[in-house]
N, CA, C, O and CB atoms as a CASP TS submission, in Angstrom:
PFRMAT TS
TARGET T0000
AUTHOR 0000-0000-0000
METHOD Language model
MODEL 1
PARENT N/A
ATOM      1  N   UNK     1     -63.437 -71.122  -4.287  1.00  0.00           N
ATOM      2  CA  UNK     1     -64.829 -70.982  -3.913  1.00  0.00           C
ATOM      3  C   UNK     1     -64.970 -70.360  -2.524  1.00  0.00           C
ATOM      4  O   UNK     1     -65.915 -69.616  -2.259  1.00  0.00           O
ATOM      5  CB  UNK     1     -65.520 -72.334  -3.958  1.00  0.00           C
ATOM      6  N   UNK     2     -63.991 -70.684  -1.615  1.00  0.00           N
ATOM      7  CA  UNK     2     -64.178 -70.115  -0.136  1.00  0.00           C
ATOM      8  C   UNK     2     -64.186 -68.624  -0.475  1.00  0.00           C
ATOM      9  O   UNK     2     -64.966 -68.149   0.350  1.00  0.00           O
ATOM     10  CB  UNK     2     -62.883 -70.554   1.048  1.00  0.00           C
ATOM     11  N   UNK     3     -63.663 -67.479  -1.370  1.00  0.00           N
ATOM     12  CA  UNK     3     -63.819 -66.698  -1.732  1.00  0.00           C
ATOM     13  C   UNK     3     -64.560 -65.858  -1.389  1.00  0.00           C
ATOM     14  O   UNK     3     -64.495 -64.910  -0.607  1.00  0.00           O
ATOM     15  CB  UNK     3     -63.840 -66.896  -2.384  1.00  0.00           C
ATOM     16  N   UNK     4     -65.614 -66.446  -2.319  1.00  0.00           N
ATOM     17  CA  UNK     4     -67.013 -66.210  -2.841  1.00  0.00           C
ATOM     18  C   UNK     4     -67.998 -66.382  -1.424  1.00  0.00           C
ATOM     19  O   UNK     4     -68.950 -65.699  -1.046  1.00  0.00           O
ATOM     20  CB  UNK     4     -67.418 -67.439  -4.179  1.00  0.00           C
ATOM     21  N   UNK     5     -67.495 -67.314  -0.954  1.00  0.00           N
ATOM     22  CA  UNK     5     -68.093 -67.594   0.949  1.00  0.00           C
ATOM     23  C   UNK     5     -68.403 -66.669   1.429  1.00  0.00           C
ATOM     24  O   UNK     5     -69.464 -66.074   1.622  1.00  0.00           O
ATOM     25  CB  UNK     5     -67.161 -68.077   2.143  1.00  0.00           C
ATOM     26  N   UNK     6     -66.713 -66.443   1.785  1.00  0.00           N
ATOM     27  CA  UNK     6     -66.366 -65.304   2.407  1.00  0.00           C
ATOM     28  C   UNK     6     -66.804 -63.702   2.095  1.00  0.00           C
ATOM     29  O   UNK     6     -67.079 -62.855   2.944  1.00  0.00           O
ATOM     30  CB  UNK     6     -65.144 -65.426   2.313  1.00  0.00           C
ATOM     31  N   UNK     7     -66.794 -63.579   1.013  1.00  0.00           N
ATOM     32  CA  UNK     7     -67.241 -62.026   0.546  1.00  0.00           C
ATOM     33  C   UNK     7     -68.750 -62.034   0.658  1.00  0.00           C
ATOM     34  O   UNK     7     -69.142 -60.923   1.014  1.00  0.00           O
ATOM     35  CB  UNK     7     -66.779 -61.579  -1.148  1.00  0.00           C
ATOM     36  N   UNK     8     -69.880 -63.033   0.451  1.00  0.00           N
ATOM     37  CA  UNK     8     -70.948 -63.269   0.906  1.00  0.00           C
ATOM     38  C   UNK     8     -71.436 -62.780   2.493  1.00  0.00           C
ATOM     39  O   UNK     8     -72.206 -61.923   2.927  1.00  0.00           O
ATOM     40  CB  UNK     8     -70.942 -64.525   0.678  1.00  0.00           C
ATOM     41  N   UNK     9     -70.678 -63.659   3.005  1.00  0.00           N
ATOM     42  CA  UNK     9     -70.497 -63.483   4.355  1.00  0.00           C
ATOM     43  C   UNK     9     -70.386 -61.634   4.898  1.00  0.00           C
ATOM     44  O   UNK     9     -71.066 -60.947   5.662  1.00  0.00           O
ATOM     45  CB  UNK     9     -69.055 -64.413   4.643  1.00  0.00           C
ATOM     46  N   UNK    10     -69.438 -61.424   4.231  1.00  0.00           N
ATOM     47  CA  UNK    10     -68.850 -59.787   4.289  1.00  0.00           C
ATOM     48  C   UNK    10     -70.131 -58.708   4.455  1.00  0.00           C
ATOM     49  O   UNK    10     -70.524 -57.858   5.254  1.00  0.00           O
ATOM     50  CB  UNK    10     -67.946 -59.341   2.642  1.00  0.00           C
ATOM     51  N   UNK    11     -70.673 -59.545   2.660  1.00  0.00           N
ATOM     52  CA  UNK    11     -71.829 -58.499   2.525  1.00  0.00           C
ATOM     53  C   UNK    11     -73.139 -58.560   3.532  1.00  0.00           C
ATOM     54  O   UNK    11     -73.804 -57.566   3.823  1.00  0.00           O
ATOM     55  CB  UNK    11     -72.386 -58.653   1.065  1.00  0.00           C
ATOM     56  N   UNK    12     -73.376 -59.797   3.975  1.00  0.00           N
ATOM     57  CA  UNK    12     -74.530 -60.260   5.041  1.00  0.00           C
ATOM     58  C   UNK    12     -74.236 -59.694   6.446  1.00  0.00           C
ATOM     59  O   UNK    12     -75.185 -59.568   7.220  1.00  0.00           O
ATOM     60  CB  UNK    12     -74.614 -61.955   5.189  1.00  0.00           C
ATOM     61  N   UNK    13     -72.834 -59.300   6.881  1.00  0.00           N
ATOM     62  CA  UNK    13     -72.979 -59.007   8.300  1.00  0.00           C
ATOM     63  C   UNK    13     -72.828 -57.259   8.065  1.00  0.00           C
ATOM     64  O   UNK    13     -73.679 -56.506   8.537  1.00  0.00           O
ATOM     65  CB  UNK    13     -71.658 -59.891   9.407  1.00  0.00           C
ATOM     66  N   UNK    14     -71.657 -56.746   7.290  1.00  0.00           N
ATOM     67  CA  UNK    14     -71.813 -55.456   6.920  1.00  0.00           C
ATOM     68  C   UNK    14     -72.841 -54.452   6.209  1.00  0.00           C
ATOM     69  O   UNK    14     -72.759 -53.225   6.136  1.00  0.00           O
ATOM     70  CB  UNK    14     -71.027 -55.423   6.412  1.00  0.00           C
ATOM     71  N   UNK    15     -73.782 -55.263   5.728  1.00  0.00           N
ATOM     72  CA  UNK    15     -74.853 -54.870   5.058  1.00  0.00           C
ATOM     73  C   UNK    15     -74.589 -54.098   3.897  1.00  0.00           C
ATOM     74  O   UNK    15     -75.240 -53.075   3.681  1.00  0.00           O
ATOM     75  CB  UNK    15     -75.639 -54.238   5.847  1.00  0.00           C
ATOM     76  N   UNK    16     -73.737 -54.471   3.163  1.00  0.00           N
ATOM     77  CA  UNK    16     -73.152 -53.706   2.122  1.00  0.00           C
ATOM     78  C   UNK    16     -73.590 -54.459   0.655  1.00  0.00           C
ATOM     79  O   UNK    16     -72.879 -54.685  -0.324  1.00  0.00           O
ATOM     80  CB  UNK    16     -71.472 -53.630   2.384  1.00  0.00           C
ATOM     81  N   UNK    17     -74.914 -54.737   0.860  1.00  0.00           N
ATOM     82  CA  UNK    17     -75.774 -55.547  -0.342  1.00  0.00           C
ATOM     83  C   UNK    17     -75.702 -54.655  -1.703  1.00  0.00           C
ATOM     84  O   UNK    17     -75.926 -55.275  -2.743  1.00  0.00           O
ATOM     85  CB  UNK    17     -77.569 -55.758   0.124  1.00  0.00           C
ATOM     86  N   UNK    18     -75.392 -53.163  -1.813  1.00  0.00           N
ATOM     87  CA  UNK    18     -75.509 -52.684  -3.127  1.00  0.00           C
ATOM     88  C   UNK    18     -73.988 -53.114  -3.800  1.00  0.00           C
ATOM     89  O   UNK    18     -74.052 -53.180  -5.027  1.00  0.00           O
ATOM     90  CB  UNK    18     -75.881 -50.967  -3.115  1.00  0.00           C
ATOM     91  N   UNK    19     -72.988 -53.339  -3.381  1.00  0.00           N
ATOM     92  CA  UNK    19     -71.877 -54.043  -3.732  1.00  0.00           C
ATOM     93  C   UNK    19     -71.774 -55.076  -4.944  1.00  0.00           C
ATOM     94  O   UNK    19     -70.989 -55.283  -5.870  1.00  0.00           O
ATOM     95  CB  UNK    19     -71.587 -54.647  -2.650  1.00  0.00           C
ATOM     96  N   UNK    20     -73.112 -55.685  -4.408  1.00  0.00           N
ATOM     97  CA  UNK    20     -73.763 -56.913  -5.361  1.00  0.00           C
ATOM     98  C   UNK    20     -73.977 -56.854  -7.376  1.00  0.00           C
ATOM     99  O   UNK    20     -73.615 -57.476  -8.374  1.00  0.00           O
ATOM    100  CB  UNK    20     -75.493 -56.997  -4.637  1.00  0.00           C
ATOM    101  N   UNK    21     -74.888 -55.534  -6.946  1.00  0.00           N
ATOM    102  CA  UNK    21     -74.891 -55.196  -8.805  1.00  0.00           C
ATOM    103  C   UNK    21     -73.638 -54.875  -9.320  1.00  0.00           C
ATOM    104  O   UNK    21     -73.346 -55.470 -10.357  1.00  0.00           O
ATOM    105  CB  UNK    21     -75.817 -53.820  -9.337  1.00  0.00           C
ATOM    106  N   UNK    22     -72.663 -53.943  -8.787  1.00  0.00           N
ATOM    107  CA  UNK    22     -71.569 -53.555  -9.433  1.00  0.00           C
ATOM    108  C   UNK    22     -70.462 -54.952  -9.473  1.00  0.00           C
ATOM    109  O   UNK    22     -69.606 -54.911 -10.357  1.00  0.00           O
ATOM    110  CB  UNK    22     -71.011 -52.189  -8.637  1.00  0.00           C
ATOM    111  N   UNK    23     -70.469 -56.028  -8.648  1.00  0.00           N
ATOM    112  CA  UNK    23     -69.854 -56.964  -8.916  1.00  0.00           C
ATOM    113  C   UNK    23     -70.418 -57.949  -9.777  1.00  0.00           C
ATOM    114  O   UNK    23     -69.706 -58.890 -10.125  1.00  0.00           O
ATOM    115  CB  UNK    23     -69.514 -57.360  -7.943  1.00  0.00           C
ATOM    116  N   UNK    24     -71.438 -57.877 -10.116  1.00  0.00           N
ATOM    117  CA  UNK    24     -72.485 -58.653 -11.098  1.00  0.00           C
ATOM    118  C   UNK    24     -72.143 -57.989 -12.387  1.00  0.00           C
ATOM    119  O   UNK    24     -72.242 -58.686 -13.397  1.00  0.00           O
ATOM    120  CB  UNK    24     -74.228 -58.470 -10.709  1.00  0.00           C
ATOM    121  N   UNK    25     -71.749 -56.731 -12.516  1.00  0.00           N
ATOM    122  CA  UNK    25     -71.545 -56.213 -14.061  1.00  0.00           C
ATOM    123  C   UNK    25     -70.254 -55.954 -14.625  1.00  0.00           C
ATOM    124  O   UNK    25     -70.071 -55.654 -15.804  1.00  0.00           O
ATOM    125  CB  UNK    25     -72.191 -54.964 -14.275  1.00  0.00           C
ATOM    126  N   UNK    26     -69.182 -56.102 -13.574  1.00  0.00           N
ATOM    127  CA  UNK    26     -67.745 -56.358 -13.506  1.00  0.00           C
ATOM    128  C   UNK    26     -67.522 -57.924 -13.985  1.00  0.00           C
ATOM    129  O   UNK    26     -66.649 -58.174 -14.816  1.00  0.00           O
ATOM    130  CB  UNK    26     -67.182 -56.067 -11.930  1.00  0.00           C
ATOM    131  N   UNK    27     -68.062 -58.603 -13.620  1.00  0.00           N
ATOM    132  CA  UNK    27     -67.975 -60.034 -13.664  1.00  0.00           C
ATOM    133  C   UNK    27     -68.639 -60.396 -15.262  1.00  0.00           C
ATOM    134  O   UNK    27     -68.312 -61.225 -16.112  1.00  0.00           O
ATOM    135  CB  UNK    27     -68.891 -60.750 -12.252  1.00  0.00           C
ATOM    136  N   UNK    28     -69.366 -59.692 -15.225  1.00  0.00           N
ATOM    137  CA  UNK    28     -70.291 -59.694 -17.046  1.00  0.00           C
ATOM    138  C   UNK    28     -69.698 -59.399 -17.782  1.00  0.00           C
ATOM    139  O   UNK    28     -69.847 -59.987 -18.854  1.00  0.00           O
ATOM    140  CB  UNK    28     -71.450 -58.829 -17.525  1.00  0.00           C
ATOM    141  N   UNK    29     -68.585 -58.243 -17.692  1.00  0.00           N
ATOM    142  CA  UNK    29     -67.771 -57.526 -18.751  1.00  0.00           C
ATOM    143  C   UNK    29     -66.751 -58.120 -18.068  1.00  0.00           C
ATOM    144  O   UNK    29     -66.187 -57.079 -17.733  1.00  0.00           O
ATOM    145  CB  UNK    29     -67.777 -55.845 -19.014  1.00  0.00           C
ATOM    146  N   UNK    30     -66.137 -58.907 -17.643  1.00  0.00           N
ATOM    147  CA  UNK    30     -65.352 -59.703 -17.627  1.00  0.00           C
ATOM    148  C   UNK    30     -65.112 -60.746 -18.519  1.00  0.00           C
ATOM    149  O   UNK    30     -64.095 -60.925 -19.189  1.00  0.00           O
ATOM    150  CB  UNK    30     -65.460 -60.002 -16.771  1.00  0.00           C
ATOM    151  N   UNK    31     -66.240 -61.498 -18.471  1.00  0.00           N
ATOM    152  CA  UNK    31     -66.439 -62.644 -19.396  1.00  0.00           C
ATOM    153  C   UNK    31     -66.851 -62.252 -20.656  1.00  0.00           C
ATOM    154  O   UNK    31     -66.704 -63.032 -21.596  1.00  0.00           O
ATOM    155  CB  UNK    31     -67.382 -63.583 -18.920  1.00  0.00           C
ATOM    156  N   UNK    32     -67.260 -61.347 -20.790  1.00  0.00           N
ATOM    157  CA  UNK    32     -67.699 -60.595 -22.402  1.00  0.00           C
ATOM    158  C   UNK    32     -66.580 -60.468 -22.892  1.00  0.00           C
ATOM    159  O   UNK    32     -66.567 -60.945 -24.026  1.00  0.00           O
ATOM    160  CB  UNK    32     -68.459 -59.061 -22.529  1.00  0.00           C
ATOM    161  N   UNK    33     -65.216 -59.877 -22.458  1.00  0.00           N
ATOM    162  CA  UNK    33     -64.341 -59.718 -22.925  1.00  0.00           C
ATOM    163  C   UNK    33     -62.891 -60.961 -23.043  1.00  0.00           C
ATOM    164  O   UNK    33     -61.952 -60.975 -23.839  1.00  0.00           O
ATOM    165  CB  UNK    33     -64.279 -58.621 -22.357  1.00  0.00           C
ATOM    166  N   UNK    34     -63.203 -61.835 -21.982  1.00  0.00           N
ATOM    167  CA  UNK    34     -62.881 -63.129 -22.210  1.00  0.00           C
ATOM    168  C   UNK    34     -63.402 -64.367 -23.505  1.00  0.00           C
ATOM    169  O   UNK    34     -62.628 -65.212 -23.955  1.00  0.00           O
ATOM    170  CB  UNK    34     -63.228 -63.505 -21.015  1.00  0.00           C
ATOM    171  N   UNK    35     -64.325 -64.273 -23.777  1.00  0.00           N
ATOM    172  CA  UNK    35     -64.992 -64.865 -24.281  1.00  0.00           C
ATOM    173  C   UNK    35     -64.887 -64.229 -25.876  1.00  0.00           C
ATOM    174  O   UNK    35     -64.665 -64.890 -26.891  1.00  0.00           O
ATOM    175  CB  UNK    35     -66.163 -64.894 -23.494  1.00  0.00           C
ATOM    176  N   UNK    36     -65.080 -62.977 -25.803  1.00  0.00           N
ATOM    177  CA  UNK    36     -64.703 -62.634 -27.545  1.00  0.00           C
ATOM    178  C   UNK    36     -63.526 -61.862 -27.720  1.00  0.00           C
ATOM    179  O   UNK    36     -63.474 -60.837 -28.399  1.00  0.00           O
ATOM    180  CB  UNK    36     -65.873 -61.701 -28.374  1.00  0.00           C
ATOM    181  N   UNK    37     -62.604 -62.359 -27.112  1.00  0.00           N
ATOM    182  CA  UNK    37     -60.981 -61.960 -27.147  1.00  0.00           C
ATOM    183  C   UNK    37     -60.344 -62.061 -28.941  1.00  0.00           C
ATOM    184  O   UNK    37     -59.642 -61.231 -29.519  1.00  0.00           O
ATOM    185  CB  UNK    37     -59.983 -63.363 -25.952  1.00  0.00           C
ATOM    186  N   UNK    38     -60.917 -63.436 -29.503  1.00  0.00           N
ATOM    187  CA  UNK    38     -60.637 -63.890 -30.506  1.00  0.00           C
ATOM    188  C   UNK    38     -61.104 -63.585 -31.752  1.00  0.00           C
ATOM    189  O   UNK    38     -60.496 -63.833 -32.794  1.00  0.00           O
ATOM    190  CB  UNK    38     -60.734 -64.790 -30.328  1.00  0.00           C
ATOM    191  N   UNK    39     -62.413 -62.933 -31.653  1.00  0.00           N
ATOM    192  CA  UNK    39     -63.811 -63.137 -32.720  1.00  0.00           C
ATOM    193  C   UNK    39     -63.630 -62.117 -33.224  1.00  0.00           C
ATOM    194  O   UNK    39     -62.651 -61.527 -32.766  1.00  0.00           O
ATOM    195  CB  UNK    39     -65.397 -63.282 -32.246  1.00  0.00           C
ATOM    196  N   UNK    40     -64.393 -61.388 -34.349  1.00  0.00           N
ATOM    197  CA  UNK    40     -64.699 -60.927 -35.070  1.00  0.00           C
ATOM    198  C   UNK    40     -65.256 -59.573 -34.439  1.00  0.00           C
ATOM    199  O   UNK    40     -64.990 -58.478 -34.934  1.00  0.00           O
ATOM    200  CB  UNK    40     -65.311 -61.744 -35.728  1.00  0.00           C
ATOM    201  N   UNK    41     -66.177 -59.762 -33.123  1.00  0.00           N
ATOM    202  CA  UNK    41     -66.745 -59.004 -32.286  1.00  0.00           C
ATOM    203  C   UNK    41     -66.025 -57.816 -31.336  1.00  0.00           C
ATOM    204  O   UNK    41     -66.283 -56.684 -30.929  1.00  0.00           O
ATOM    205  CB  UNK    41     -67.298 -59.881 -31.613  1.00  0.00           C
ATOM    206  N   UNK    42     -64.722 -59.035 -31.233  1.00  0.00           N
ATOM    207  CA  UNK    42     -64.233 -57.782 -30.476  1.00  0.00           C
ATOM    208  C   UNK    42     -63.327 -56.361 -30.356  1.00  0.00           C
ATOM    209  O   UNK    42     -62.617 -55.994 -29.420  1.00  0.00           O
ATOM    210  CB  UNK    42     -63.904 -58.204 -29.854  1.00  0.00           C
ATOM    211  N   UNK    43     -63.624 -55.661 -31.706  1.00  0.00           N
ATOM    212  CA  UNK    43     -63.306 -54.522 -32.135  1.00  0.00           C
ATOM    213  C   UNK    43     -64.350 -53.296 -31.555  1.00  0.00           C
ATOM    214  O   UNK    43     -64.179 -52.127 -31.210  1.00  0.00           O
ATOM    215  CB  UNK    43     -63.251 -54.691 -33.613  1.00  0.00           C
ATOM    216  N   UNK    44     -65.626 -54.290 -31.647  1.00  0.00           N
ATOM    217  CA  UNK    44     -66.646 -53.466 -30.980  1.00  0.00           C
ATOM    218  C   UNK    44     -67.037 -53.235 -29.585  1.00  0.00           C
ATOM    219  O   UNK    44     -67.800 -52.360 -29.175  1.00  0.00           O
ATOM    220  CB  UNK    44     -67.595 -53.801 -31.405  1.00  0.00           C
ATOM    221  N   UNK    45     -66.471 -54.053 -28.967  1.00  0.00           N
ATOM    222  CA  UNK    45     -66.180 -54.192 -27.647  1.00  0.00           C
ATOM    223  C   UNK    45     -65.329 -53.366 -26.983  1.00  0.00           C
ATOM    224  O   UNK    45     -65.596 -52.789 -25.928  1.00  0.00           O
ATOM    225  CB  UNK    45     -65.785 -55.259 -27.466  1.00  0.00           C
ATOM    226  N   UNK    46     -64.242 -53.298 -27.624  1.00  0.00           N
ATOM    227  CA  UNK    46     -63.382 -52.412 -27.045  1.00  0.00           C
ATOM    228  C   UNK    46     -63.730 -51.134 -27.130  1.00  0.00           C
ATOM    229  O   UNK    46     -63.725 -50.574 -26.034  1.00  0.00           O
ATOM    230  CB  UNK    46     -62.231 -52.524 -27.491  1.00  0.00           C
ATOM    231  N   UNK    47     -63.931 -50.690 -27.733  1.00  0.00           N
ATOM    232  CA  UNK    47     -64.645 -49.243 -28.087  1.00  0.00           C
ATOM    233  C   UNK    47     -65.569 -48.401 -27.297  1.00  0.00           C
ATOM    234  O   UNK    47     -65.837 -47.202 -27.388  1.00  0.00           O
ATOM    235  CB  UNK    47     -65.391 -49.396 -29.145  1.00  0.00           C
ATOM    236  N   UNK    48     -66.205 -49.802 -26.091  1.00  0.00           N
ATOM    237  CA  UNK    48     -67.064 -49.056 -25.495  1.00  0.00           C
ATOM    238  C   UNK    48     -66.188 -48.864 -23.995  1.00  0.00           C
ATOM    239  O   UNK    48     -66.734 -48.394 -22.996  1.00  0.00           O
ATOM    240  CB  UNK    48     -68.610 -49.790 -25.490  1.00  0.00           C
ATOM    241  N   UNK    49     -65.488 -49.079 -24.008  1.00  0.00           N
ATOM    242  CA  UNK    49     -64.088 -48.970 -22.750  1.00  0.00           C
ATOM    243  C   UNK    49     -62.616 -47.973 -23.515  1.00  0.00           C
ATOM    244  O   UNK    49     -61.592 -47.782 -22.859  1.00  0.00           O
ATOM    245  CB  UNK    49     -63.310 -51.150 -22.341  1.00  0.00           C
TER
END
């Protein structure tokens, strides 16, 4: 979790706030692809990568 602090921190003094969406949609297709590793779904998934 100090991590997450810290890179917070990063973005608040460097002002590097657009950082934010692209780690918000990295983190989405992260877990999209975690999450239907197993299923039925993820043939279609891959496809778009």
């Amino acid at each position: 979790m100090s991590f997450f602090i810290e890179f917070w921190k990063f973005l608040r003094i460097r002002k590097k706030y657009w950082l934010l969406p692209i780690l918000f949609v990295l983190v989405l297709f992260g877990g999209l692809v975690v999450l239907t590793q197993g299923s039925a779904i993820a043939p279609f998934i891959y496809t778009i990568f």
